Amino acid sequence: MNGIAVTACESVFLKGMNMRISKATKTWVAALALLASSSAWAGVQVNFSKPDDYSDMPFSTRDREQILAGLAEHFQLLGKGLRPGQDLQIEVTDVDLAGREDPMRRGTMDVRVMDGRTDWPRMRLRYVLEQDGKVIASGNAALSDMSYLQRINRYSSSDALRYEKKMIDDWFENTFGIKPTGRSKPVMTLQSHVRRR
């Protein structure tokens, strides 16, 4: 797979490599390597395939890193509900965050404007669920939440990923029958402004 996996073996291998890697790739690897140890014990491995090509990510490199780390952490949290002996591999192939980045309001923090018309969150991924090393479920999924501004959301309004986390929760429950039992750490990188119709 082309992408950046968050596994301990790959992060050690990448640190030892002595070859030219783009600055953006190094940044992604550094951010995701921090998640390597938690990926192994949680039973969930998250791979962000070609994140530079995603439909909608923040302009700031720092914010992009935190968004990917926040998404991976949320999948990890939900993965705690897997049965003993189960392992889940998720390859995220596209992300389109809720709202749109407002280029006129860039400063120390990116600002996203949300109106709920055509700017709902979306994500594409592939997954494989194994039980004791045997594949028991796999598939492609297109996640979206067109009514994200109208729905009750259990996550803090200051969490930049509150709408994406709700969308992932719904997919996880519908696909694996696992409801969230806790909340992942809020991602506080983006300011958002909701523009009501």
PDB file of C-alpha atoms in Angstrom:
ATOM      1  CA  MET A   1       0.000   0.000   0.000  1.00  0.00           C
ATOM      2  CA  ASN A   2       1.203   3.502  -0.739  1.00  0.00           C
ATOM      3  CA  GLY A   3       0.820   5.603   2.344  1.00  0.00           C
ATOM      4  CA  ILE A   4       1.909   6.027   5.879  1.00  0.00           C
ATOM      5  CA  ALA A   5       1.094   3.268   8.301  1.00  0.00           C
ATOM      6  CA  VAL A   6       1.327   3.790  11.997  1.00  0.00           C
ATOM      7  CA  THR A   7       3.117   0.663  13.101  1.00  0.00           C
ATOM      8  CA  ALA A   8       6.155   0.385  15.334  1.00  0.00           C
ATOM      9  CA  CYS A   9       8.150  -1.643  12.793  1.00  0.00           C
ATOM     10  CA  GLU A  10       7.629   0.845   9.996  1.00  0.00           C
ATOM     11  CA  SER A  11       8.437   3.876  12.136  1.00  0.00           C
ATOM     12  CA  VAL A  12      11.739   2.304  13.242  1.00  0.00           C
ATOM     13  CA  PHE A  13      12.507   1.336   9.633  1.00  0.00           C
ATOM     14  CA  LEU A  14      11.805   4.858   8.380  1.00  0.00           C
ATOM     15  CA  LYS A  15      14.039   6.402  11.036  1.00  0.00           C
ATOM     16  CA  GLY A  16      16.900   4.192   9.869  1.00  0.00           C
ATOM     17  CA  MET A  17      16.456   4.971   6.182  1.00  0.00           C
ATOM     18  CA  ASN A  18      19.040   7.245   4.637  1.00  0.00           C
ATOM     19  CA  MET A  19      17.311   8.425   1.484  1.00  0.00           C
ATOM     20  CA  ARG A  20      15.664  11.571   0.206  1.00  0.00           C
ATOM     21  CA  ILE A  21      12.118  11.949   1.396  1.00  0.00           C
ATOM     22  CA  SER A  22      10.020  15.058   0.783  1.00  0.00           C
ATOM     23  CA  LYS A  23       9.582  17.451   3.689  1.00  0.00           C
ATOM     24  CA  ALA A  24       5.803  16.870   3.675  1.00  0.00           C
ATOM     25  CA  THR A  25       6.307  13.104   3.870  1.00  0.00           C
ATOM     26  CA  LYS A  26       8.760  13.508   6.747  1.00  0.00           C
ATOM     27  CA  THR A  27       6.197  15.620   8.575  1.00  0.00           C
ATOM     28  CA  TRP A  28       3.454  13.015   8.095  1.00  0.00           C
ATOM     29  CA  VAL A  29       5.789  10.218   9.209  1.00  0.00           C
ATOM     30  CA  ALA A  30       6.860  12.103  12.325  1.00  0.00           C
ATOM     31  CA  ALA A  31       3.276  12.820  13.360  1.00  0.00           C
ATOM     32  CA  LEU A  32       2.038   9.329  12.716  1.00  0.00           C
ATOM     33  CA  ALA A  33       5.041   7.587  14.259  1.00  0.00           C
ATOM     34  CA  LEU A  34       3.862   8.960  17.599  1.00  0.00           C
ATOM     35  CA  LEU A  35       0.786   6.779  17.250  1.00  0.00           C
ATOM     36  CA  ALA A  36       2.744   3.599  16.515  1.00  0.00           C
ATOM     37  CA  SER A  37       2.790   2.141  19.997  1.00  0.00           C
ATOM     38  CA  SER A  38      -0.920   2.697  20.608  1.00  0.00           C
ATOM     39  CA  SER A  39      -1.796   1.103  17.243  1.00  0.00           C
ATOM     40  CA  ALA A  40      -0.273  -2.208  18.220  1.00  0.00           C
ATOM     41  CA  TRP A  41      -1.964  -2.725  21.571  1.00  0.00           C
ATOM     42  CA  ALA A  42      -5.391  -1.404  20.659  1.00  0.00           C
ATOM     43  CA  GLY A  43      -6.069  -4.023  17.984  1.00  0.00           C
ATOM     44  CA  VAL A  44      -6.491  -1.264  15.395  1.00  0.00           C
ATOM     45  CA  GLN A  45      -3.948  -0.334  12.751  1.00  0.00           C
ATOM     46  CA  VAL A  46      -4.644   2.891  10.847  1.00  0.00           C
ATOM     47  CA  ASN A  47      -2.972   3.722   7.537  1.00  0.00           C
ATOM     48  CA  PHE A  48      -3.425   7.109   5.859  1.00  0.00           C
ATOM     49  CA  SER A  49      -2.939   6.429   2.158  1.00  0.00           C
ATOM     50  CA  LYS A  50      -1.564   9.420   0.191  1.00  0.00           C
ATOM     51  CA  PRO A  51      -2.736  12.066   2.693  1.00  0.00           C
ATOM     52  CA  ASP A  52      -1.338  14.891   0.556  1.00  0.00           C
ATOM     53  CA  ASP A  53      -4.031  14.040  -2.018  1.00  0.00           C
ATOM     54  CA  TYR A  54      -7.011  14.150   0.358  1.00  0.00           C
ATOM     55  CA  SER A  55      -9.974  16.282  -0.759  1.00  0.00           C
ATOM     56  CA  ASP A  56      -9.970  18.690   2.167  1.00  0.00           C
ATOM     57  CA  MET A  57      -7.332  19.083   4.842  1.00  0.00           C
ATOM     58  CA  PRO A  58      -6.154  22.198   6.707  1.00  0.00           C
ATOM     59  CA  PHE A  59      -3.633  24.488   5.017  1.00  0.00           C
ATOM     60  CA  SER A  60      -1.283  24.459   8.017  1.00  0.00           C
ATOM     61  CA  THR A  61       1.088  21.478   8.247  1.00  0.00           C
ATOM     62  CA  ARG A  62       0.762  21.465  12.033  1.00  0.00           C
ATOM     63  CA  ASP A  63      -3.031  21.351  11.821  1.00  0.00           C
ATOM     64  CA  ARG A  64      -2.935  18.554   9.216  1.00  0.00           C
ATOM     65  CA  GLU A  65      -0.707  16.494  11.509  1.00  0.00           C
ATOM     66  CA  GLN A  66      -3.041  17.016  14.443  1.00  0.00           C
ATOM     67  CA  ILE A  67      -6.122  16.170  12.365  1.00  0.00           C
ATOM     68  CA  LEU A  68      -4.634  12.850  11.207  1.00  0.00           C
ATOM     69  CA  ALA A  69      -3.426  12.041  14.711  1.00  0.00           C
ATOM     70  CA  GLY A  70      -6.886  12.871  16.101  1.00  0.00           C
ATOM     71  CA  LEU A  71      -8.631  10.639  13.560  1.00  0.00           C
ATOM     72  CA  ALA A  72      -6.247   7.752  14.258  1.00  0.00           C
ATOM     73  CA  GLU A  73      -6.712   8.173  18.009  1.00  0.00           C
ATOM     74  CA  HIS A  74     -10.490   8.089  17.605  1.00  0.00           C
ATOM     75  CA  PHE A  75     -10.364   4.839  15.631  1.00  0.00           C
ATOM     76  CA  GLN A  76      -8.091   3.487  18.394  1.00  0.00           C
ATOM     77  CA  LEU A  77     -10.611   4.409  21.080  1.00  0.00           C
ATOM     78  CA  LEU A  78     -13.461   2.705  19.247  1.00  0.00           C
ATOM     79  CA  GLY A  79     -11.238  -0.324  18.650  1.00  0.00           C
ATOM     80  CA  LYS A  80     -11.120  -0.945  22.393  1.00  0.00           C
ATOM     81  CA  GLY A  81     -14.616  -2.383  21.970  1.00  0.00           C
ATOM     82  CA  LEU A  82     -13.381  -5.171  19.681  1.00  0.00           C
ATOM     83  CA  ARG A  83     -13.610  -8.719  21.016  1.00  0.00           C
ATOM     84  CA  PRO A  84     -10.475 -10.450  22.329  1.00  0.00           C
ATOM     85  CA  GLY A  85      -8.421 -11.799  19.430  1.00  0.00           C
ATOM     86  CA  GLN A  86      -9.842  -9.316  16.937  1.00  0.00           C
ATOM     87  CA  ASP A  87      -7.653  -6.966  14.935  1.00  0.00           C
ATOM     88  CA  LEU A  88      -8.887  -4.215  12.642  1.00  0.00           C
ATOM     89  CA  GLN A  89      -6.891  -2.689   9.802  1.00  0.00           C
ATOM     90  CA  ILE A  90      -8.175   0.592   8.397  1.00  0.00           C
ATOM     91  CA  GLU A  91      -6.764   2.301   5.321  1.00  0.00           C
ATOM     92  CA  VAL A  92      -8.121   5.842   4.989  1.00  0.00           C
ATOM     93  CA  THR A  93      -8.066   6.826   1.309  1.00  0.00           C
ATOM     94  CA  ASP A  94      -9.759  10.236   1.449  1.00  0.00           C
ATOM     95  CA  VAL A  95     -10.897  12.829   3.987  1.00  0.00           C
ATOM     96  CA  ASP A  96     -13.165  15.822   3.403  1.00  0.00           C
ATOM     97  CA  LEU A  97     -13.623  17.699   6.670  1.00  0.00           C
ATOM     98  CA  ALA A  98     -16.861  19.405   7.688  1.00  0.00           C
ATOM     99  CA  GLY A  99     -17.079  22.977   6.440  1.00  0.00           C
ATOM    100  CA  ARG A 100     -14.683  24.825   4.183  1.00  0.00           C
ATOM    101  CA  GLU A 101     -11.463  26.578   5.028  1.00  0.00           C
ATOM    102  CA  ASP A 102     -11.783  30.359   4.727  1.00  0.00           C
ATOM    103  CA  PRO A 103      -8.593  31.614   3.024  1.00  0.00           C
ATOM    104  CA  MET A 104      -9.449  35.227   3.906  1.00  0.00           C
ATOM    105  CA  ARG A 105      -9.389  34.463   7.628  1.00  0.00           C
ATOM    106  CA  ARG A 106      -6.040  32.726   7.895  1.00  0.00           C
ATOM    107  CA  GLY A 107      -3.897  33.785  10.769  1.00  0.00           C
ATOM    108  CA  THR A 108      -2.273  31.830  13.532  1.00  0.00           C
ATOM    109  CA  MET A 109      -5.123  29.325  13.207  1.00  0.00           C
ATOM    110  CA  ASP A 110      -7.097  28.217  10.170  1.00  0.00           C
ATOM    111  CA  VAL A 111     -10.807  29.052  10.225  1.00  0.00           C
ATOM    112  CA  ARG A 112     -13.453  26.730   8.776  1.00  0.00           C
ATOM    113  CA  VAL A 113     -16.860  28.069   7.808  1.00  0.00           C
ATOM    114  CA  MET A 114     -19.801  25.655   7.985  1.00  0.00           C
ATOM    115  CA  ASP A 115     -23.205  26.208   6.429  1.00  0.00           C
ATOM    116  CA  GLY A 116     -24.526  22.633   6.181  1.00  0.00           C
ATOM    117  CA  ARG A 117     -25.406  22.864   2.486  1.00  0.00           C
ATOM    118  CA  THR A 118     -22.697  20.996   0.577  1.00  0.00           C
ATOM    119  CA  ASP A 119     -19.904  20.988   3.132  1.00  0.00           C
ATOM    120  CA  TRP A 120     -20.733  17.889   5.180  1.00  0.00           C
ATOM    121  CA  PRO A 121     -17.906  15.607   6.388  1.00  0.00           C
ATOM    122  CA  ARG A 122     -16.906  12.649   4.211  1.00  0.00           C
ATOM    123  CA  MET A 123     -14.348   9.886   4.426  1.00  0.00           C
ATOM    124  CA  ARG A 124     -13.433   6.910   2.268  1.00  0.00           C
ATOM    125  CA  LEU A 125     -11.698   3.881   3.706  1.00  0.00           C
ATOM    126  CA  ARG A 126     -11.004   0.185   3.342  1.00  0.00           C
ATOM    127  CA  TYR A 127     -11.092  -2.151   6.313  1.00  0.00           C
ATOM    128  CA  VAL A 128     -10.221  -5.721   7.240  1.00  0.00           C
ATOM    129  CA  LEU A 129     -11.405  -7.290  10.504  1.00  0.00           C
ATOM    130  CA  GLU A 130      -9.616 -10.440  11.635  1.00  0.00           C
ATOM    131  CA  GLN A 131     -10.437 -12.879  14.421  1.00  0.00           C
ATOM    132  CA  ASP A 132      -7.340 -14.797  15.580  1.00  0.00           C
ATOM    133  CA  GLY A 133      -5.644 -14.110  12.237  1.00  0.00           C
ATOM    134  CA  LYS A 134      -8.610 -15.132  10.065  1.00  0.00           C
ATOM    135  CA  VAL A 135     -10.468 -12.488   8.016  1.00  0.00           C
ATOM    136  CA  ILE A 136     -14.096 -12.322   9.154  1.00  0.00           C
ATOM    137  CA  ALA A 137     -15.132  -9.037   7.498  1.00  0.00           C
ATOM    138  CA  SER A 138     -13.710  -6.624   4.953  1.00  0.00           C
ATOM    139  CA  GLY A 139     -14.879  -3.957   2.578  1.00  0.00           C
ATOM    140  CA  ASN A 140     -14.811  -0.409   1.297  1.00  0.00           C
ATOM    141  CA  ALA A 141     -16.803   2.289   3.039  1.00  0.00           C
ATOM    142  CA  ALA A 142     -17.889   5.790   2.096  1.00  0.00           C
ATOM    143  CA  LEU A 143     -18.775   7.669   5.274  1.00  0.00           C
ATOM    144  CA  SER A 144     -20.742  10.925   5.187  1.00  0.00           C
ATOM    145  CA  ASP A 145     -23.111  12.913   7.377  1.00  0.00           C
ATOM    146  CA  MET A 146     -25.217  15.320   5.317  1.00  0.00           C
ATOM    147  CA  SER A 147     -27.186  16.559   8.347  1.00  0.00           C
ATOM    148  CA  TYR A 148     -24.153  17.069  10.577  1.00  0.00           C
ATOM    149  CA  LEU A 149     -25.260  20.498  11.837  1.00  0.00           C
ATOM    150  CA  GLN A 150     -28.772  19.330  12.793  1.00  0.00           C
ATOM    151  CA  ARG A 151     -27.837  16.214  14.760  1.00  0.00           C
ATOM    152  CA  ILE A 152     -27.109  15.922  18.463  1.00  0.00           C
ATOM    153  CA  ASN A 153     -23.366  15.620  18.939  1.00  0.00           C
ATOM    154  CA  ARG A 154     -21.750  14.295  22.118  1.00  0.00           C
ATOM    155  CA  TYR A 155     -18.389  15.937  21.420  1.00  0.00           C
ATOM    156  CA  SER A 156     -17.298  19.359  22.624  1.00  0.00           C
ATOM    157  CA  SER A 157     -18.028  22.308  20.355  1.00  0.00           C
ATOM    158  CA  SER A 158     -14.340  23.212  20.716  1.00  0.00           C
ATOM    159  CA  ASP A 159     -13.249  19.869  19.179  1.00  0.00           C
ATOM    160  CA  ALA A 160     -12.215  20.502  15.558  1.00  0.00           C
ATOM    161  CA  LEU A 161     -13.177  16.912  14.684  1.00  0.00           C
ATOM    162  CA  ARG A 162     -16.529  16.732  16.482  1.00  0.00           C
ATOM    163  CA  TYR A 163     -18.507  16.118  13.281  1.00  0.00           C
ATOM    164  CA  GLU A 164     -16.032  13.625  11.857  1.00  0.00           C
ATOM    165  CA  LYS A 165     -15.937  11.707  15.154  1.00  0.00           C
ATOM    166  CA  LYS A 166     -19.745  11.458  15.213  1.00  0.00           C
ATOM    167  CA  MET A 167     -19.698  10.189  11.620  1.00  0.00           C
ATOM    168  CA  ILE A 168     -17.030   7.582  12.486  1.00  0.00           C
ATOM    169  CA  ASP A 169     -19.012   6.532  15.591  1.00  0.00           C
ATOM    170  CA  ASP A 170     -22.083   5.893  13.434  1.00  0.00           C
ATOM    171  CA  TRP A 171     -20.094   3.853  10.909  1.00  0.00           C
ATOM    172  CA  PHE A 172     -18.371   1.829  13.643  1.00  0.00           C
ATOM    173  CA  GLU A 173     -21.695   1.009  15.308  1.00  0.00           C
ATOM    174  CA  ASN A 174     -23.423   0.108  12.023  1.00  0.00           C
ATOM    175  CA  THR A 175     -20.489  -1.990  10.768  1.00  0.00           C
ATOM    176  CA  PHE A 176     -19.177  -3.671  13.932  1.00  0.00           C
ATOM    177  CA  GLY A 177     -21.983  -3.156  16.462  1.00  0.00           C
ATOM    178  CA  ILE A 178     -19.676  -1.183  18.748  1.00  0.00           C
ATOM    179  CA  LYS A 179     -20.911   2.002  20.418  1.00  0.00           C
ATOM    180  CA  PRO A 180     -18.413   4.534  21.756  1.00  0.00           C
ATOM    181  CA  THR A 181     -17.843   4.163  25.489  1.00  0.00           C
ATOM    182  CA  GLY A 182     -15.600   7.165  25.981  1.00  0.00           C
ATOM    183  CA  ARG A 183     -14.387  10.236  24.185  1.00  0.00           C
ATOM    184  CA  SER A 184     -11.102  10.726  22.441  1.00  0.00           C
ATOM    185  CA  LYS A 185      -9.029  13.762  23.278  1.00  0.00           C
ATOM    186  CA  PRO A 186     -10.396  16.932  21.609  1.00  0.00           C
ATOM    187  CA  VAL A 187      -8.443  18.293  18.650  1.00  0.00           C
ATOM    188  CA  MET A 188      -8.157  22.024  19.250  1.00  0.00           C
ATOM    189  CA  THR A 189      -6.364  23.194  16.104  1.00  0.00           C
ATOM    190  CA  LEU A 190      -9.099  24.713  13.976  1.00  0.00           C
ATOM    191  CA  GLN A 191     -11.499  27.519  14.690  1.00  0.00           C
ATOM    192  CA  SER A 192     -14.911  27.005  13.181  1.00  0.00           C
ATOM    193  CA  HIS A 193     -17.668  29.417  12.384  1.00  0.00           C
ATOM    194  CA  VAL A 194     -21.147  28.051  11.743  1.00  0.00           C
ATOM    195  CA  ARG A 195     -23.144  30.107   9.275  1.00  0.00           C
ATOM    196  CA  ARG A 196     -26.845  29.289   9.689  1.00  0.00           C
ATOM    197  CA  ARG A 197     -29.073  29.289   6.628  1.00  0.00           C
TER     198      ARG A 197
END
